Coordinates of C-alpha atoms in Angstrom, one line a residue:
Chain A
M1 CA -52.2 -0.2 -44.7
M2 CA -52.2 3.7 -44.6
Y3 CA -56.2 3.9 -45.6
S4 CA -57.0 2.2 -42.5
L5 CA -54.6 3.7 -40.4
E6 CA -55.5 7.1 -41.2
A7 CA -59.1 6.0 -41.0
G8 CA -59.6 7.2 -37.5
G9 CA -60.6 5.9 -34.3
K10 CA -60.2 6.6 -30.8
R11 CA -56.9 5.6 -30.3
I12 CA -57.4 4.0 -27.0
R13 CA -55.2 1.0 -27.1
P14 CA -51.9 3.4 -27.9
A15 CA -53.4 5.9 -25.5
L16 CA -53.2 2.8 -22.8
V17 CA -49.7 1.8 -24.0
M18 CA -48.5 5.3 -22.8
T19 CA -50.3 6.4 -20.3
A20 CA -49.6 3.1 -18.6
A21 CA -45.9 3.7 -19.2
E22 CA -46.2 7.4 -17.4
A23 CA -48.9 6.1 -14.6
I24 CA -45.7 3.6 -13.4
R25 CA -42.8 5.7 -13.7
G26 CA -44.1 9.2 -13.0
S27 CA -42.4 10.9 -16.1
S28 CA -43.3 12.0 -19.6
E29 CA -39.8 10.2 -20.7
A30 CA -41.8 6.7 -20.4
R31 CA -44.2 8.4 -22.5
A32 CA -41.9 9.0 -25.0
A33 CA -39.8 5.2 -24.7
A34 CA -43.2 3.7 -25.3
R35 CA -44.3 5.3 -28.3
P36 CA -43.4 2.5 -31.0
V37 CA -44.9 -0.3 -29.0
A38 CA -48.3 2.3 -28.7
C39 CA -48.0 2.0 -32.6
A40 CA -47.6 -1.7 -32.7
V41 CA -50.8 -2.3 -31.3
E42 CA -52.6 0.3 -33.4
Y43 CA -51.2 -1.9 -36.0
V44 CA -52.2 -4.9 -34.7
H45 CA -55.5 -3.3 -34.0
T46 CA -56.4 -1.9 -37.1
Y47 CA -54.9 -5.5 -39.2
S48 CA -57.8 -7.2 -36.8
L49 CA -60.5 -4.8 -38.6
I50 CA -59.7 -4.9 -41.8
H51 CA -59.8 -8.9 -41.9
D52 CA -63.1 -8.9 -39.3
D53 CA -64.6 -6.6 -42.4
L54 CA -64.1 -9.0 -44.8
P55 CA -66.7 -10.8 -46.9
A56 CA -65.9 -13.8 -45.5
M57 CA -66.4 -12.3 -42.2
D58 CA -68.4 -9.6 -40.8
D59 CA -69.1 -8.7 -44.2
D60 CA -69.2 -4.7 -43.6
D61 CA -69.2 -2.0 -46.0
Y62 CA -68.2 0.7 -43.6
R63 CA -66.2 1.4 -40.8
R64 CA -65.4 4.3 -39.0
G65 CA -67.5 6.5 -41.1
K66 CA -65.6 5.4 -44.1
L67 CA -65.7 2.5 -46.8
T68 CA -64.1 -0.8 -45.6
N69 CA -60.5 -1.7 -46.8
H70 CA -61.8 -4.1 -49.4
K71 CA -65.0 -2.3 -50.7
V72 CA -61.7 0.2 -51.9
F73 CA -59.0 -1.5 -53.1
G74 CA -60.3 -5.5 -53.5
E75 CA -60.6 -8.6 -51.0
A76 CA -56.6 -9.8 -52.0
M77 CA -55.3 -6.4 -51.3
A78 CA -57.3 -6.2 -48.2
I79 CA -56.1 -9.4 -46.6
L80 CA -52.6 -8.7 -47.9
A81 CA -52.6 -4.9 -46.0
G82 CA -53.8 -6.4 -43.0
D83 CA -51.4 -9.4 -43.0
A84 CA -48.2 -6.7 -43.5
L85 CA -49.3 -4.4 -40.5
L86 CA -49.5 -7.6 -38.3
T87 CA -46.0 -8.3 -39.5
H88 CA -44.6 -4.8 -38.9
A89 CA -46.1 -4.6 -35.6
F90 CA -43.5 -6.8 -34.3
S91 CA -40.8 -4.8 -35.7
L92 CA -41.5 -1.8 -34.0
I93 CA -41.0 -3.8 -30.5
P94 CA -37.1 -3.7 -31.1
Q95 CA -37.4 -0.3 -32.3
S96 CA -38.1 0.5 -28.7
V97 CA -34.5 -0.4 -27.2
R98 CA -33.4 2.5 -29.0
Q99 CA -35.6 4.6 -27.0
G100 CA -34.4 3.1 -23.8
V101 CA -36.9 0.2 -23.3
P102 CA -34.7 -3.2 -21.9
L103 CA -34.1 -5.8 -23.6
E104 CA -35.6 -8.0 -21.4
A105 CA -38.8 -5.7 -21.3
A106 CA -38.9 -5.6 -25.1
L107 CA -38.6 -9.5 -25.7
A108 CA -41.5 -10.2 -23.1
I109 CA -43.5 -7.4 -25.1
V110 CA -42.8 -9.3 -27.9
E111 CA -44.1 -12.5 -26.2
D112 CA -47.1 -10.7 -24.8
L113 CA -48.1 -9.5 -28.0
S114 CA -48.0 -12.8 -30.0
L115 CA -49.7 -14.6 -26.8
L116 CA -52.5 -12.1 -26.0
A117 CA -53.1 -11.1 -30.3
G118 CA -52.9 -15.0 -31.6
A119 CA -55.0 -18.5 -31.1
S120 CA -54.9 -18.2 -27.5
G121 CA -55.9 -14.6 -27.6
M122 CA -57.7 -12.0 -29.6
V123 CA -57.6 -14.5 -33.0
G124 CA -59.4 -17.3 -30.6
G125 CA -61.9 -14.4 -29.4
Q126 CA -63.0 -13.8 -32.9
V127 CA -63.1 -17.7 -33.9
A128 CA -65.4 -18.4 -31.4
D129 CA -67.3 -15.2 -32.1
M130 CA -67.8 -16.8 -35.6
Q131 CA -68.9 -20.4 -33.9
G132 CA -71.9 -18.6 -31.6
E133 CA -74.9 -18.5 -32.5
Q134 CA -78.0 -16.8 -31.1
G135 CA -79.8 -19.0 -28.5
M136 CA -77.1 -21.3 -28.5
T137 CA -74.5 -18.8 -26.8
T138 CA -74.4 -19.4 -22.8
V139 CA -73.2 -15.7 -20.8
K140 CA -69.7 -17.5 -20.1
E141 CA -69.1 -18.7 -23.3
L142 CA -69.9 -14.8 -24.4
E143 CA -67.6 -13.8 -21.5
Y144 CA -65.1 -15.8 -23.3
I145 CA -65.5 -14.2 -26.6
H146 CA -65.3 -10.7 -25.4
L147 CA -62.4 -11.3 -23.1
H148 CA -60.2 -12.6 -25.8
K149 CA -61.7 -10.6 -28.8
T150 CA -61.3 -7.0 -26.8
S151 CA -59.9 -7.5 -23.8
D152 CA -56.8 -9.4 -24.4
L153 CA -55.3 -6.1 -26.7
V154 CA -56.4 -4.0 -24.2
I155 CA -54.3 -6.3 -21.3
F156 CA -51.7 -6.1 -24.0
S157 CA -51.5 -2.2 -24.1
V158 CA -51.5 -1.5 -20.6
K159 CA -49.0 -4.7 -19.6
S160 CA -46.6 -3.1 -22.1
G161 CA -47.0 0.0 -21.0
A162 CA -46.5 -1.3 -17.6
R163 CA -43.2 -3.2 -18.2
I164 CA -41.8 -0.2 -20.5
G165 CA -42.5 1.9 -16.9
G166 CA -40.7 -0.8 -14.9
A167 CA -43.5 -2.2 -13.2
T168 CA -43.0 -4.7 -10.6
P169 CA -44.6 -8.0 -10.3
F170 CA -47.7 -7.1 -8.1
Q171 CA -48.3 -3.7 -10.5
L172 CA -48.1 -6.0 -13.4
E173 CA -50.9 -7.7 -11.8
Q174 CA -53.2 -5.0 -10.6
L175 CA -53.1 -3.6 -14.0
T176 CA -54.0 -6.5 -16.0
L177 CA -57.1 -6.6 -13.9
Y178 CA -58.0 -3.2 -14.4
A179 CA -57.1 -4.0 -18.4
R180 CA -59.4 -7.0 -18.0
N181 CA -62.3 -5.2 -17.0
I182 CA -62.0 -1.9 -18.7
G183 CA -61.8 -4.3 -22.1
L184 CA -65.1 -5.9 -21.2
A185 CA -66.4 -2.9 -20.0
F186 CA -65.8 -1.4 -23.7
Q187 CA -66.9 -4.5 -25.5
I188 CA -70.2 -4.1 -23.5
Q189 CA -70.8 -1.1 -23.9
D190 CA -70.0 -1.6 -27.8
D191 CA -73.1 -4.3 -27.8
I192 CA -75.5 -1.1 -25.8
L193 CA -74.3 1.5 -28.3
D194 CA -74.9 -1.1 -31.5
L195 CA -78.6 -1.1 -29.8
I196 CA -79.2 2.4 -28.8
G197 CA -76.3 4.4 -30.6
D198 CA -76.5 7.6 -32.8
E199 CA -75.3 5.8 -36.2
S200 CA -74.1 9.4 -37.2
K201 CA -71.8 9.2 -33.7
L202 CA -70.7 6.0 -34.6
G203 CA -69.8 5.8 -38.1
K204 CA -71.1 2.6 -38.7
K205 CA -75.2 1.2 -38.6
T206 CA -76.8 0.0 -35.4
N207 CA -78.7 -3.0 -34.8
S208 CA -75.8 -4.9 -37.2
D209 CA -75.3 -7.4 -34.1
V210 CA -79.3 -8.1 -34.3
N211 CA -79.2 -8.2 -38.1
Q212 CA -76.0 -10.7 -38.0
Q213 CA -77.7 -12.6 -35.4
K214 CA -74.9 -12.1 -33.2
V215 CA -75.0 -13.1 -29.2
T216 CA -74.6 -10.0 -27.3
Y217 CA -74.8 -8.8 -23.3
P218 CA -78.1 -6.8 -23.9
Y219 CA -79.9 -9.9 -26.0
L220 CA -78.5 -12.3 -22.8
I221 CA -79.4 -10.3 -20.0
G222 CA -81.2 -7.5 -20.6
M223 CA -80.2 -3.5 -21.3
Q224 CA -80.4 -2.7 -17.5
E225 CA -78.2 -5.1 -16.4
S226 CA -75.9 -4.7 -19.1
K227 CA -75.7 -1.3 -17.8
A228 CA -75.3 -2.3 -14.3
L229 CA -72.2 -4.8 -15.4
V230 CA -70.5 -2.1 -17.4
D231 CA -70.5 -0.1 -14.1
R232 CA -69.6 -2.9 -11.5
L233 CA -66.5 -3.7 -14.2
T234 CA -65.4 0.0 -14.2
E235 CA -65.7 0.1 -10.1
E236 CA -63.3 -3.1 -10.1
A237 CA -61.0 -1.5 -12.7
K238 CA -60.6 1.8 -10.7
S239 CA -59.7 -0.2 -7.2
A240 CA -57.5 -2.5 -8.8
V241 CA -55.2 0.6 -10.1
S242 CA -55.7 2.2 -6.8
N243 CA -54.2 -0.5 -5.0
A244 CA -51.6 -0.6 -7.6
G245 CA -49.7 2.3 -5.8
L246 CA -48.9 4.1 -9.0
S247 CA -47.0 7.5 -9.5
N248 CA -49.6 9.0 -11.7
P249 CA -52.9 7.4 -11.5
S250 CA -55.3 9.7 -12.6
L251 CA -55.1 9.3 -16.5
L252 CA -55.9 5.9 -15.9
L253 CA -58.8 6.5 -14.0
Q254 CA -59.8 9.1 -16.7
I255 CA -60.1 6.4 -19.3
A256 CA -61.9 3.9 -17.4
D257 CA -64.5 6.4 -17.0
Y258 CA -64.7 7.9 -20.6
L259 CA -65.2 4.3 -22.0
V260 CA -68.5 4.3 -20.2
Q261 CA -69.7 7.3 -20.8
R262 CA -68.8 7.4 -24.5
D263 CA -71.3 7.6 -27.1
H264 CA -69.0 6.4 -30.1
Chain B
M1 CA -53.3 -24.3 -37.8
M2 CA -52.3 -28.3 -37.5
Y3 CA -54.3 -29.1 -40.4
S4 CA -52.0 -27.1 -42.9
L5 CA -48.8 -27.5 -40.7
E6 CA -49.3 -31.0 -40.8
A7 CA -49.5 -31.4 -44.6
G8 CA -46.0 -32.0 -45.6
G9 CA -43.7 -30.2 -47.7
K10 CA -40.4 -30.1 -47.1
R11 CA -39.4 -28.2 -44.9
I12 CA -36.3 -26.4 -46.3
R13 CA -36.8 -23.4 -44.4
P14 CA -36.3 -24.8 -40.9
A15 CA -33.8 -27.1 -41.9
L16 CA -31.8 -24.0 -43.4
V17 CA -32.1 -22.3 -39.9
M18 CA -30.7 -25.1 -38.1
T19 CA -27.7 -26.1 -40.7
A20 CA -27.1 -22.2 -40.9
A21 CA -26.5 -22.4 -37.0
E22 CA -24.9 -25.4 -37.2
A23 CA -22.6 -23.9 -39.9
I24 CA -21.4 -21.7 -37.9
R25 CA -21.1 -22.8 -34.6
G26 CA -19.8 -26.4 -35.9
S27 CA -21.7 -28.2 -33.2
S28 CA -25.0 -29.9 -32.8
E29 CA -26.1 -27.9 -29.5
A30 CA -26.4 -25.0 -32.3
R31 CA -29.0 -26.9 -34.3
A32 CA -31.3 -27.3 -30.6
A33 CA -30.7 -23.9 -30.1
A34 CA -32.2 -23.1 -33.5
R35 CA -35.0 -25.5 -33.3
P36 CA -37.7 -22.7 -32.0
V37 CA -37.1 -20.2 -34.4
A38 CA -37.0 -23.1 -37.4
C39 CA -40.7 -23.6 -36.0
A40 CA -41.3 -19.9 -36.2
V41 CA -40.2 -19.8 -40.0
E42 CA -42.3 -22.9 -40.9
Y43 CA -45.2 -21.1 -38.7
V44 CA -44.5 -18.2 -41.5
H45 CA -44.7 -20.0 -44.4
T46 CA -47.3 -22.1 -43.6
Y47 CA -49.6 -18.8 -43.4
S48 CA -48.5 -17.5 -46.7
L49 CA -49.4 -20.4 -48.3
I50 CA -52.9 -20.7 -46.6
H51 CA -53.4 -17.0 -47.4
D52 CA -52.1 -17.3 -51.3
D53 CA -54.6 -20.5 -51.9
L54 CA -57.6 -18.0 -50.7
P55 CA -60.1 -17.8 -53.5
A56 CA -59.5 -14.2 -53.8
M57 CA -55.3 -14.6 -54.3
D58 CA -54.6 -17.9 -56.3
D59 CA -57.8 -19.5 -55.5
D60 CA -56.0 -23.1 -55.5
D61 CA -58.4 -26.6 -54.4
Y62 CA -55.0 -28.4 -53.9
R63 CA -51.8 -27.8 -52.0
R64 CA -49.2 -30.9 -51.4
G65 CA -51.7 -33.4 -52.8
K66 CA -54.0 -32.2 -50.1
L67 CA -57.2 -30.1 -50.3
T68 CA -56.3 -26.3 -49.2
N69 CA -57.2 -24.8 -45.6
H70 CA -60.0 -23.1 -47.2
K71 CA -62.0 -26.1 -49.1
V72 CA -61.8 -28.1 -45.6
F73 CA -62.7 -25.3 -43.3
G74 CA -64.0 -22.3 -44.9
E75 CA -62.8 -19.3 -46.0
A76 CA -63.0 -17.3 -42.6
M77 CA -61.4 -20.1 -40.6
A78 CA -58.7 -20.0 -43.4
I79 CA -57.9 -16.5 -42.6
L80 CA -57.9 -16.5 -39.3
A81 CA -55.8 -20.1 -39.2
G82 CA -53.4 -17.6 -41.2
D83 CA -53.3 -14.7 -38.8
A84 CA -53.1 -16.9 -35.6
L85 CA -49.6 -18.9 -37.3
L86 CA -48.0 -15.5 -38.3
T87 CA -48.7 -14.4 -34.7
H88 CA -47.8 -17.4 -33.5
A89 CA -44.1 -17.7 -34.5
F90 CA -43.3 -14.5 -33.0
S91 CA -43.8 -16.2 -29.5
L92 CA -41.3 -18.6 -30.5
I93 CA -38.4 -16.2 -30.7
P94 CA -38.1 -15.2 -27.0
Q95 CA -38.7 -19.0 -26.2
S96 CA -35.4 -19.8 -28.0
V97 CA -33.4 -17.5 -25.1
R98 CA -34.2 -20.2 -23.0
Q99 CA -32.4 -22.2 -25.0
G100 CA -28.9 -20.0 -24.7
V101 CA -29.6 -17.5 -27.5
P102 CA -28.6 -14.1 -26.4
L103 CA -31.5 -11.5 -25.8
E104 CA -29.5 -9.3 -28.7
A105 CA -29.7 -12.1 -31.1
A106 CA -33.6 -12.8 -30.4
L107 CA -34.3 -9.4 -30.9
A108 CA -32.5 -8.9 -34.2
I109 CA -34.4 -12.1 -35.5
V110 CA -37.5 -10.4 -34.3
E111 CA -36.8 -7.3 -36.4
D112 CA -35.2 -9.4 -39.6
L113 CA -38.7 -11.6 -39.3
S114 CA -40.6 -8.7 -39.4
L115 CA -39.2 -7.1 -42.2
L116 CA -38.2 -9.6 -44.3
A117 CA -41.9 -11.4 -44.0
G118 CA -43.6 -7.9 -44.1
A119 CA -44.6 -5.4 -46.7
S120 CA -40.9 -4.9 -47.7
G121 CA -40.5 -8.3 -47.7
M122 CA -42.8 -11.5 -48.5
V123 CA -45.7 -9.5 -48.5
G124 CA -44.3 -6.9 -50.9
G125 CA -43.4 -9.5 -53.3
Q126 CA -47.2 -11.1 -53.3
V127 CA -48.5 -7.6 -53.9
A128 CA -46.1 -7.3 -56.9
D129 CA -47.2 -11.2 -58.0
M130 CA -51.0 -10.4 -57.6
Q131 CA -50.3 -7.0 -59.6
G132 CA -48.0 -8.5 -62.5
E133 CA -49.5 -9.5 -65.9
Q134 CA -48.2 -11.7 -68.5
G135 CA -46.8 -9.4 -71.5
M136 CA -46.6 -6.4 -69.3
T137 CA -43.8 -7.4 -66.6
T138 CA -40.1 -7.3 -67.5
V139 CA -37.4 -9.5 -66.0
K140 CA -36.5 -6.8 -63.4
E141 CA -39.8 -6.6 -61.9
L142 CA -40.1 -10.8 -62.0
E143 CA -36.9 -10.5 -60.5
Y144 CA -38.4 -8.2 -57.4
I145 CA -41.4 -10.6 -57.2
H146 CA -39.2 -14.2 -56.8
L147 CA -36.6 -12.1 -54.5
H148 CA -39.3 -10.6 -52.0
K149 CA -42.0 -13.4 -52.4
T150 CA -39.2 -16.6 -51.8
S151 CA -35.6 -15.5 -51.2
D152 CA -36.5 -12.7 -47.9
L153 CA -38.3 -15.6 -46.1
V154 CA -34.8 -18.1 -47.2
I155 CA -32.9 -15.2 -46.0
F156 CA -34.5 -14.9 -43.0
S157 CA -34.3 -18.8 -42.3
V158 CA -30.4 -18.5 -43.2
K159 CA -29.9 -15.3 -41.1
S160 CA -31.8 -15.9 -38.2
G161 CA -29.4 -19.6 -38.0
A162 CA -26.3 -17.6 -38.4
R163 CA -27.6 -15.2 -35.6
I164 CA -28.1 -17.8 -33.5
G165 CA -24.7 -19.9 -34.1
G166 CA -22.7 -16.3 -33.6
A167 CA -22.0 -15.4 -37.1
T168 CA -19.5 -12.2 -37.7
P169 CA -20.7 -9.3 -39.7
F170 CA -18.9 -10.7 -43.1
Q171 CA -20.4 -14.1 -42.6
L172 CA -23.8 -12.9 -42.0
E173 CA -23.1 -11.1 -45.4
Q174 CA -22.1 -14.1 -47.1
L175 CA -24.7 -16.3 -46.0
T176 CA -27.1 -13.6 -47.0
L177 CA -25.7 -13.7 -50.4
Y178 CA -26.0 -17.2 -50.1
A179 CA -29.7 -17.4 -49.3
R180 CA -30.9 -14.6 -51.9
N181 CA -29.2 -17.0 -54.4
I182 CA -30.8 -20.4 -53.9
G183 CA -34.4 -18.6 -52.8
L184 CA -34.2 -16.8 -56.4
A185 CA -32.9 -20.3 -58.0
F186 CA -35.7 -22.2 -56.0
Q187 CA -38.4 -20.0 -57.1
I188 CA -37.4 -20.4 -61.0
Q189 CA -37.4 -23.9 -60.4
D190 CA -40.6 -24.1 -59.0
D191 CA -41.6 -21.9 -62.4
I192 CA -39.5 -24.7 -64.3
L193 CA -41.2 -27.7 -62.6
D194 CA -45.0 -26.2 -63.5
L195 CA -44.5 -26.2 -67.2
I196 CA -42.3 -29.8 -67.1
G197 CA -42.9 -31.3 -63.4
D198 CA -44.9 -34.4 -62.5
E199 CA -48.1 -33.9 -60.7
S200 CA -47.9 -37.0 -58.8
K201 CA -45.0 -35.8 -57.5
L202 CA -45.4 -32.0 -57.2
G203 CA -48.8 -32.5 -55.4
K204 CA -50.7 -29.9 -57.3
K205 CA -51.4 -29.1 -60.7
T206 CA -49.1 -28.3 -63.3
N207 CA -49.6 -25.2 -66.2
S208 CA -51.4 -23.6 -63.2
D209 CA -49.0 -20.5 -64.2
V210 CA -50.1 -20.9 -67.9
N211 CA -53.7 -21.1 -66.8
Q212 CA -53.6 -18.2 -64.3
Q213 CA -51.6 -15.8 -67.0
K214 CA -48.7 -15.8 -64.3
V215 CA -45.8 -14.1 -65.6
T216 CA -42.7 -16.9 -65.2
Y217 CA -38.6 -17.3 -66.2
P218 CA -39.7 -20.0 -68.7
Y219 CA -41.9 -17.4 -70.0
L220 CA -39.7 -14.3 -70.4
I221 CA -36.7 -15.8 -71.1
G222 CA -37.0 -19.3 -72.3
M223 CA -36.4 -22.8 -70.6
Q224 CA -32.9 -23.5 -71.7
E225 CA -32.0 -19.6 -70.2
S226 CA -34.1 -20.6 -67.2
K227 CA -32.3 -23.4 -66.2
A228 CA -28.8 -21.7 -67.2
L229 CA -29.8 -19.4 -64.7
V230 CA -30.7 -21.6 -62.0
D231 CA -27.3 -23.3 -62.1
R232 CA -25.5 -19.8 -62.1
L233 CA -27.3 -18.9 -59.2
T234 CA -26.6 -22.2 -57.6
E235 CA -23.0 -21.8 -58.2
E236 CA -22.3 -18.2 -56.8
A237 CA -24.3 -19.6 -53.6
K238 CA -21.8 -22.1 -53.0
S239 CA -19.1 -19.7 -53.7
A240 CA -20.3 -17.4 -50.8
V241 CA -20.5 -20.4 -48.5
S242 CA -16.8 -21.3 -49.4
N243 CA -16.0 -17.6 -48.6
A244 CA -17.2 -17.4 -45.3
G245 CA -14.7 -19.8 -43.7
L246 CA -17.2 -21.9 -42.2
S247 CA -16.7 -24.6 -39.3
N248 CA -19.1 -26.9 -41.2
P249 CA -20.2 -25.9 -44.3
S250 CA -21.0 -29.5 -46.3
L251 CA -24.6 -29.4 -45.5
L252 CA -25.3 -25.7 -47.1
L253 CA -23.7 -27.1 -50.0
Q254 CA -25.8 -29.8 -50.1
I255 CA -28.9 -28.2 -50.2
A256 CA -28.2 -26.0 -52.7
D257 CA -27.4 -28.9 -54.7
Y258 CA -30.5 -30.4 -54.1
L259 CA -32.7 -27.4 -54.8
V260 CA -31.6 -27.7 -58.2
Q261 CA -31.9 -31.3 -58.6
R262 CA -35.2 -31.5 -57.0
D263 CA -38.2 -33.0 -59.2
H264 CA -41.0 -31.3 -56.4

């Protein structure tokens, strides 16, 4: 569990939980109250990477420049480390009540995590991804895969932070739209970087999608159109943030830009 | 997910959730309020069986008289079905609030499930089980394996039902002792049935522990001593129920007896 948690990564999801909380409430105490849920989402993300890398799934040897969990500890321990990370994530949400998060918000966050990370969310996206084949998948199906495999956990991150910050229903709706769009843009950017990125910066081999015959946006709609789509989604995400009437929107806007400009 | 949920089984854990709720509150409405959490514990138990049966773990072809999940759907789908069952279980707990379970109780149940099913509970027991070897494991270590691998989810079942029923701290303590002991007795009985049970009733091959060189109670302390221990644990469990001063203890007492007398 610790090996994979400490393997690095951009920590974008926990940053979004804390930033969304602060953006709504406009105070740094909201960031502190959001910390247990921020950890929870990184636990869930890390479990999903460990299981995705397994030989029965993507069969990857490297992740973030280090050997994958099962290459170091064996398949059985990697499966169990993933199971334990997922399970432990949920114990962090009740802990946030001791940081001042209301009971109703904490229970709504439990339900959000369960629905957005499960069969109707992230796991459902992974299943669709396993079943997709080059030449057999439409843009609509690929959007389904990316929206669930990636956006849903990003939506959870932003929405849980917004709940902790005390968002109105309208703010929740706008921030959900922001998260959906940056999640989709993030995944398309991943597809692009897999083709034209720098292996040493990415910490993994490029062209893995091509070698595994994965369907990607550049494969389906071309590189230029994919880059234009990333830009369009990012602009729409930023508009949603501007519409929401937040105390402190600047960091959410910066994260949206960072995700387009990143090279790893 | 449905294939394994509908594969049958004794449904002891959900029965314990509903029975504990009714035993405390003394009304059948408590049984209804406990139903979502009863489903949740069966989801978690089912996920643990799917992952335990994987080639990288116990590599079992049959479970409850049917092919195991990965034999039907492949390893990748079996891993994901387990992940989705575990994740979905947590969404059922907030649902119980709509059945009248207080917010505080629901959040305590989320925390209990996370701790008792995770690294410090069921998954921890499974890890210890994978690492145990015949000739290298003491009775104390085997007790650790059984207490975490089996008792912890039984403790969750009884404790969550008791919380839903509105148990006092003393009642929670006595019912936790009951659950610990019937869980341990249940697992020792499993060890015994693996040696002397009827394959057609068990729905799986006997002597699998011997063939996999698993450490068991009969192996360590002998058959007669193992049977005596099951009886002693059952009596202690029943005493704890009697001490708890319940409105309606009879079903909990019957379940304890059933677990000793069962032949599958």
